[in-house]
Short mmCIF file of C-alpha atoms in Angstrom, two decimals:
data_model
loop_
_atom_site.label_atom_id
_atom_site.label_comp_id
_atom_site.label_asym_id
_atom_site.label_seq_id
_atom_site.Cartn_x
_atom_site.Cartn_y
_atom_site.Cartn_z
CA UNK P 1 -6.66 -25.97 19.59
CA UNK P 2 -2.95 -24.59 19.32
CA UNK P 3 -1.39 -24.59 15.70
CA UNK P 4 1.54 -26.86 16.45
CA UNK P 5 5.02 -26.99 14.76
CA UNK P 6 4.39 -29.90 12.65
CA UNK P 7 0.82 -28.40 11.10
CA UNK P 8 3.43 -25.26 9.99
CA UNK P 9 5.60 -27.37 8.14
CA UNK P 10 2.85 -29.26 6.83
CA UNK P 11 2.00 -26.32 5.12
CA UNK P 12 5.00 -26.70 3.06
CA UNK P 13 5.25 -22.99 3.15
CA UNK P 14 8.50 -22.38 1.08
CA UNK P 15 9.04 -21.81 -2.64
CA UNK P 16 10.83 -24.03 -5.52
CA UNK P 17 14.01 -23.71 -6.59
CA UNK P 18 12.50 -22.10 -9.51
CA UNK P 19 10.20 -19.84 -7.77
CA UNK P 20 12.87 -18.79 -5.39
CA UNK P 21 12.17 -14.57 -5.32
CA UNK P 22 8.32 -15.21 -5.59
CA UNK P 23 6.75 -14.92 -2.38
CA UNK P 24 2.95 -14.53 -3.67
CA UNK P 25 1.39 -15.13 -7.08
CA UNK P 26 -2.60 -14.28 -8.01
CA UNK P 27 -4.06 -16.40 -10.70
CA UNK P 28 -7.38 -15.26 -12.35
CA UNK P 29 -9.05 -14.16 -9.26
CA UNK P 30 -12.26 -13.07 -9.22
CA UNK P 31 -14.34 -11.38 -6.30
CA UNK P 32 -17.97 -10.57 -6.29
CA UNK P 33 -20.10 -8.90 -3.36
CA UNK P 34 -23.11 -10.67 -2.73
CA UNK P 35 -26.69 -9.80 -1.78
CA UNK P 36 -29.00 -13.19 -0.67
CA UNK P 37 -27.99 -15.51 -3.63
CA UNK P 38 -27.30 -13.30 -6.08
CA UNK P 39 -23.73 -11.79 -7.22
CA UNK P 40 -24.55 -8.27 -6.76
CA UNK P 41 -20.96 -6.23 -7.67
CA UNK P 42 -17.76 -7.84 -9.98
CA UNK P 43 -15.48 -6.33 -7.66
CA UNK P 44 -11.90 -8.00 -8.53
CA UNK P 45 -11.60 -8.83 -12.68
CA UNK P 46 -9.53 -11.81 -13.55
CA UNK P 47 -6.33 -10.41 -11.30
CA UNK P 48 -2.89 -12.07 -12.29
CA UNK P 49 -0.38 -10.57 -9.82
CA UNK P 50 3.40 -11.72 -8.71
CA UNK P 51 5.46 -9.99 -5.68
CA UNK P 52 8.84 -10.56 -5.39
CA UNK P 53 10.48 -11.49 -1.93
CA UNK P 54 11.20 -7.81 -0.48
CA UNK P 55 9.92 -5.53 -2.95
CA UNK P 56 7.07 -2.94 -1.77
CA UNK P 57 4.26 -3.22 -4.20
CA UNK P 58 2.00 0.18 -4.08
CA UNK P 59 -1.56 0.03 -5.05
CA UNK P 60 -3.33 3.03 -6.17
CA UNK P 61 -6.99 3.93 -7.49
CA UNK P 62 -10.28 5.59 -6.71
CA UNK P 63 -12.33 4.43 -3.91
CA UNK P 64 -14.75 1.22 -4.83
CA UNK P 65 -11.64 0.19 -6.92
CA UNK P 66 -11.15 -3.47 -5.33
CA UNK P 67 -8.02 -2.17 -3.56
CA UNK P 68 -9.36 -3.20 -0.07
CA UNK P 69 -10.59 -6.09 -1.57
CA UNK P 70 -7.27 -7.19 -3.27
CA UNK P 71 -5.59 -7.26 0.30
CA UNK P 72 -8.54 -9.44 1.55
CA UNK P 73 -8.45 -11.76 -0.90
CA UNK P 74 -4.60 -11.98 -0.48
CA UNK P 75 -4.61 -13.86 3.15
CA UNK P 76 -8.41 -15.33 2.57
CA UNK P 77 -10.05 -13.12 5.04
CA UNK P 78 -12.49 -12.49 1.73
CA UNK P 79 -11.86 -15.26 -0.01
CA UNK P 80 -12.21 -15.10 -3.99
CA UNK P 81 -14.88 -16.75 -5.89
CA UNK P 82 -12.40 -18.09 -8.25
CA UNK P 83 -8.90 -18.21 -9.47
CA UNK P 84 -6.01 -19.03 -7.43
CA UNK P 85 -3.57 -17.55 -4.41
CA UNK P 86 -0.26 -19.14 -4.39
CA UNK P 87 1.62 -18.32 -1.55
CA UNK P 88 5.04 -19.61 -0.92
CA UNK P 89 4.52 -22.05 -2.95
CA UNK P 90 1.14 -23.47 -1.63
CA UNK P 91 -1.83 -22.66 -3.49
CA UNK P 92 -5.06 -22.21 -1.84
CA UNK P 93 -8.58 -21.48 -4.04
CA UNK P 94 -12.17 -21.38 -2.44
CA UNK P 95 -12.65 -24.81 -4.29
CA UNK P 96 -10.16 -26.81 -2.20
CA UNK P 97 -12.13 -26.43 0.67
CA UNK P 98 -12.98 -29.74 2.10
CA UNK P 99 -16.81 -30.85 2.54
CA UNK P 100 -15.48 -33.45 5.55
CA UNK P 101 -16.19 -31.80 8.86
CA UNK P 102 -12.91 -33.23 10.35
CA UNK P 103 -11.13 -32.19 7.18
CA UNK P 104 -12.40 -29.03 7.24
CA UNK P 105 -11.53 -28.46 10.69
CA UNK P 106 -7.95 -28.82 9.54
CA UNK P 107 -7.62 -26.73 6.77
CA UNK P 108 -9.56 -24.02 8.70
CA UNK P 109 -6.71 -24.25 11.08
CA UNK P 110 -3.72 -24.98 8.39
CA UNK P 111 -5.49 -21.08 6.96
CA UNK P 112 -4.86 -19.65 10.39
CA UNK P 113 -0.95 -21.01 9.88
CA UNK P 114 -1.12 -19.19 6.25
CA UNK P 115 -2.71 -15.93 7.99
CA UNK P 116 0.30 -15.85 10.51
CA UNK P 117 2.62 -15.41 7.72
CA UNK P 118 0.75 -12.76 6.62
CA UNK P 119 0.19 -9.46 8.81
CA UNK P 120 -2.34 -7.10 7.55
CA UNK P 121 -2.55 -3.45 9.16
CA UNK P 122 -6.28 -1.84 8.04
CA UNK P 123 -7.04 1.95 8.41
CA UNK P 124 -8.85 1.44 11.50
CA UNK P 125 -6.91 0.32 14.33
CA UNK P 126 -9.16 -2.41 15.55
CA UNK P 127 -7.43 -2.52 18.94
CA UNK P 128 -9.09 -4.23 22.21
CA UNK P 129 -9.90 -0.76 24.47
CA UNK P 130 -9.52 -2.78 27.54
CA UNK P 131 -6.25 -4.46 27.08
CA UNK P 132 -3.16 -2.07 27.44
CA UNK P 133 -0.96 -1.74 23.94
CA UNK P 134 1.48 -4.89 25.16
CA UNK P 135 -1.78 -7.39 25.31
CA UNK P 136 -2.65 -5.80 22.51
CA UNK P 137 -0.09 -6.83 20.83
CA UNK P 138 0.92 -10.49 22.54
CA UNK P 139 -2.79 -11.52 22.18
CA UNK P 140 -2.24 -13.27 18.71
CA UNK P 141 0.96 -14.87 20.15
CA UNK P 142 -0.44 -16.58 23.13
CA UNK P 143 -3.40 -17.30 21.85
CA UNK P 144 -3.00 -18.75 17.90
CA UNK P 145 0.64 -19.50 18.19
CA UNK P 146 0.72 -20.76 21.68
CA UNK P 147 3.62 -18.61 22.90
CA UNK P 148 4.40 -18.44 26.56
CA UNK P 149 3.46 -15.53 28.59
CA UNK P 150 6.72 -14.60 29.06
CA UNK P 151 8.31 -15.12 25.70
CA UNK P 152 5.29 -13.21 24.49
CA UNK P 153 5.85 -10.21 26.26
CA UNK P 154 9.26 -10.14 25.62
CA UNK P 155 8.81 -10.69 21.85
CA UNK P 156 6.01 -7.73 22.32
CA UNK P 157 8.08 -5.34 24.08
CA UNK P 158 10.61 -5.42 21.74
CA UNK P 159 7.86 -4.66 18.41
CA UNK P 160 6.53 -1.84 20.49
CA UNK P 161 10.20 -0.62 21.19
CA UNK P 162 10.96 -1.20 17.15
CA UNK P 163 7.95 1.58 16.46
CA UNK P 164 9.03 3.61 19.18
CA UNK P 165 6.47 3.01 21.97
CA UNK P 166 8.23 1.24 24.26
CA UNK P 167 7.19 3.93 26.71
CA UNK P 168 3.48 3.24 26.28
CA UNK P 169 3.30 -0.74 27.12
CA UNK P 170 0.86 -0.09 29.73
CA UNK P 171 -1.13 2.54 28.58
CA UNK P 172 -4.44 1.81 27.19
CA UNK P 173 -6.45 2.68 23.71
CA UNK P 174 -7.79 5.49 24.65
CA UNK P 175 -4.51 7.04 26.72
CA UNK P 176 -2.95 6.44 23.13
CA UNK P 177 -3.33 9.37 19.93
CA UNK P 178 -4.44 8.22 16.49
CA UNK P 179 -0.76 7.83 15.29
CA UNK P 180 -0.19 5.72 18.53
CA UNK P 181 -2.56 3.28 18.00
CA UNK P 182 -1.82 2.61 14.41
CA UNK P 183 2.13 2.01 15.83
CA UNK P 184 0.42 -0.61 18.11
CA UNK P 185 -1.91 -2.57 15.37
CA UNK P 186 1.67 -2.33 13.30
CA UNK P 187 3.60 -3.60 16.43
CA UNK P 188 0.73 -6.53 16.61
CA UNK P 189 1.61 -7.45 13.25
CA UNK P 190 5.00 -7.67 13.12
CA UNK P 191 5.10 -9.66 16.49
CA UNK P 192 3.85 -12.73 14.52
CA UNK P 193 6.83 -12.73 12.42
CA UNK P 194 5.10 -12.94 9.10
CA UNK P 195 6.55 -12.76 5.00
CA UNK P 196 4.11 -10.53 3.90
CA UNK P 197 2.60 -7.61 5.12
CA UNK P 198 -0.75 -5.76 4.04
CA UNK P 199 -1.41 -2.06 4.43
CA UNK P 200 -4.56 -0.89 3.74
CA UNK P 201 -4.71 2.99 3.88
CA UNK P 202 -3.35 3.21 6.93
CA UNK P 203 -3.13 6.67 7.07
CA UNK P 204 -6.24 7.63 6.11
CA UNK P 205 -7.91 7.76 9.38
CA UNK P 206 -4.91 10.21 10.67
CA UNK P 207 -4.67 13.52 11.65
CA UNK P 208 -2.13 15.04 8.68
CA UNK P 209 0.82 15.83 11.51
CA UNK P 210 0.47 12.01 12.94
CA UNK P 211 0.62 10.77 8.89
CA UNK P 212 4.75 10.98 8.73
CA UNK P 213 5.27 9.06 11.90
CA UNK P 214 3.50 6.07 10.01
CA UNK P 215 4.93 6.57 7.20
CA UNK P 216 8.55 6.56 8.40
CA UNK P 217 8.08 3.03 10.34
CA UNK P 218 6.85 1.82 7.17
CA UNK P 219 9.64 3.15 5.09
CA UNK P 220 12.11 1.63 8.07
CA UNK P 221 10.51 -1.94 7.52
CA UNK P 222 10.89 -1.71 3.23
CA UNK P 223 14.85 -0.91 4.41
CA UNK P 224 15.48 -4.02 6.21
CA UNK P 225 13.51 -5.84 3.48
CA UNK P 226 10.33 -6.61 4.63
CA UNK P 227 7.96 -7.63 1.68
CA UNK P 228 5.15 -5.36 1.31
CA UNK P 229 1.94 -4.42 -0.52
CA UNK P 230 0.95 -0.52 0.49
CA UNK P 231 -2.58 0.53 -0.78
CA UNK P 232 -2.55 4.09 -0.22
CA UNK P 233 -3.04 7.78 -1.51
CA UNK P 234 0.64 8.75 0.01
CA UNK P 235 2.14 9.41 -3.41
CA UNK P 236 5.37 11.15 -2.20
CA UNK P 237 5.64 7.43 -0.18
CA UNK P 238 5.31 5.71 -3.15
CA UNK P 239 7.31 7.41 -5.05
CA UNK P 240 9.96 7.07 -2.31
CA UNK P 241 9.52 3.96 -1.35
CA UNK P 242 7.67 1.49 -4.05
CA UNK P 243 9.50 -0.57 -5.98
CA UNK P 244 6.43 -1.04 -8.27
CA UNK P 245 3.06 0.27 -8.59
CA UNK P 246 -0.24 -1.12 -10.09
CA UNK P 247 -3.15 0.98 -10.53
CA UNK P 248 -6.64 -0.34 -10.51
CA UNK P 249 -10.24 0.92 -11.38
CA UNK P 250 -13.41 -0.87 -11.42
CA UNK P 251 -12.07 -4.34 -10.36
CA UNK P 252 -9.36 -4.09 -13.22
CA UNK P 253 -5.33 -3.65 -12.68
CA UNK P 254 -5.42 -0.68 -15.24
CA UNK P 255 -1.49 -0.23 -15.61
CA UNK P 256 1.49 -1.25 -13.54
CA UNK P 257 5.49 -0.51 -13.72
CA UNK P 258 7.74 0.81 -11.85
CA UNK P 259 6.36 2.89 -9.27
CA UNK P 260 8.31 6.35 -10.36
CA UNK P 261 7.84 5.77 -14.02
CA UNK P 262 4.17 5.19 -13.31
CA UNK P 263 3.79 8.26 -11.37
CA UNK P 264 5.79 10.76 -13.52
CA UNK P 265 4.97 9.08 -16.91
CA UNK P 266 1.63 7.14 -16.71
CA UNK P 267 0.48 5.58 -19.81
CA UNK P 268 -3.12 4.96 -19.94
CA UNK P 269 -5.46 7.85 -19.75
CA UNK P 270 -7.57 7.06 -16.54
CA UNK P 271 -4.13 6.70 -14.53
CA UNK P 272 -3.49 10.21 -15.76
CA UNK P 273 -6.60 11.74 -14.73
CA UNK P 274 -6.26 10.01 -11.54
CA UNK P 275 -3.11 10.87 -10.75
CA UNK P 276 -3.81 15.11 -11.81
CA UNK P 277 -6.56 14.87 -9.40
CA UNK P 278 -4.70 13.84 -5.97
CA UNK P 279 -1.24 15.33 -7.28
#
């Protein structure tokens, strides 16, 4: 079923008074992996995280970190085992999910509202070969937010046009380079209009020439003030570009600051040794 206008505001999604500059808050979350019934891997440690309405929040660390897992967590695609994610003002843990089918049916869809707010770009492109880069991108509008065709493609167009691929509407996945497609899955994002968006080393997967292309549309979007948490190994981007940056190992943030002071000056001794192997 379509999410309708009055299930969004519903939602409530807007912060206090008080809370006015915090768009998302983590409160003691906890993630593990799991194999059959048994919790197998503590991957996220008793996280306590704010971000700030438009401030780009970089996340560094070695690989098996929780980074990944962080931005899952974030918009419930991975829900965490415990602790709390207050977005805008509405808090959502794995415990408040209801055990009444036609209550659960609800909040399922009231979590699809929550996940429009929040666009999430992953390294791999995840794009539909057989729809061209515009259905690509005006699938989530027409189907989860009920958009008309028209207004859809319109409102698609001009995302593609925004990261410069206004030329290649038409053309499918594989008429498109690596670069290209990642423009598209950022294009998809951005068409739902969310708050919040996600990047999870979306560069990695890139030919090196096709990595400053990505990294300039996402440099454009921290300029007009787009709120933004950037896992990522680009160090010259977030040094550039972060406003802040947290560094985690083994399910733990390790040390966090401002991202420059971080990178030039970091304080804790695994940051350090980190940071002299990728610099």
């Amino acid at each position: 079923m379509p999410i309708t206008r009055m299930e969004e505001r519903s939602l409530n999604l807007a912060p206090s008074p008080a809370d006015a500059r915090m768009i998302l808050r983590l409160e003691g979350v906890n993630k593990w992996y799991h194999r059959g019934t048994l919790r197998n891997t503590h991957v996220l440690k008793d996280i306590n995280l704010e971000v700030s309405r438009g401030e780009v929040l970089v996340v560094i660390g070695p690989s098996g970190s929780g980074k990944s897992t962080l931005l899952r967590c974030i918009n419930f695609v991975a829900p965490p085992e415990t602790g709390t994610v207050v977005f805008l003002g509405r808090k959502w843990t794995k415990d408040n999910v209801p055990l009444n089918p036609i209550e659960r049916i609800r909040y399922e869809r009231e979590l699809n509202v929550l996940r429009t707010h929040i666009g999430i770009v992953f390294q791999h492109f995840n794009l539909f070969p057989h729809m061209t880069a515009l259905q690509n991108v005006t699938l989530g509008l027409t189907r989860v937010l009920k958009v008309p065709g028209r207004r859809a493609r319109e409102r698609g167009m001009a995302e593609l046009e925004r990261v410069g691929l206004g030329a290649k509407a038409k053309s499918y996945p594989s008429q498109l380079s690596g670069g290209q497609k990642q423009r598209v899955a950022i294009a998809r994002a951005l068409a739902m209009k969310p708050q919040l968006m996600l990047f999870d080393e979306v560069t990695s997967a890139l030919d090196p020439e096709l990595i400053g292309g990505i990294l300039e549309e996402m440099k454009k979007l921290a300029v007009q003030g787009m709120t933004m948490i950037v896992v990522t190994h680009e160090m010259g981007f977030a040094r550039e570009v972060g406003d802040r940056l947290i560094f985690m190992d083994e399910g733990v943030i390790v040390e966090e600051g401002a991202a420059r002071d971080v990178i030039t000056n970091p304080k804790n001794e695994r940051t350090q040794a980190f940071l002299r192997a990728i610099l």
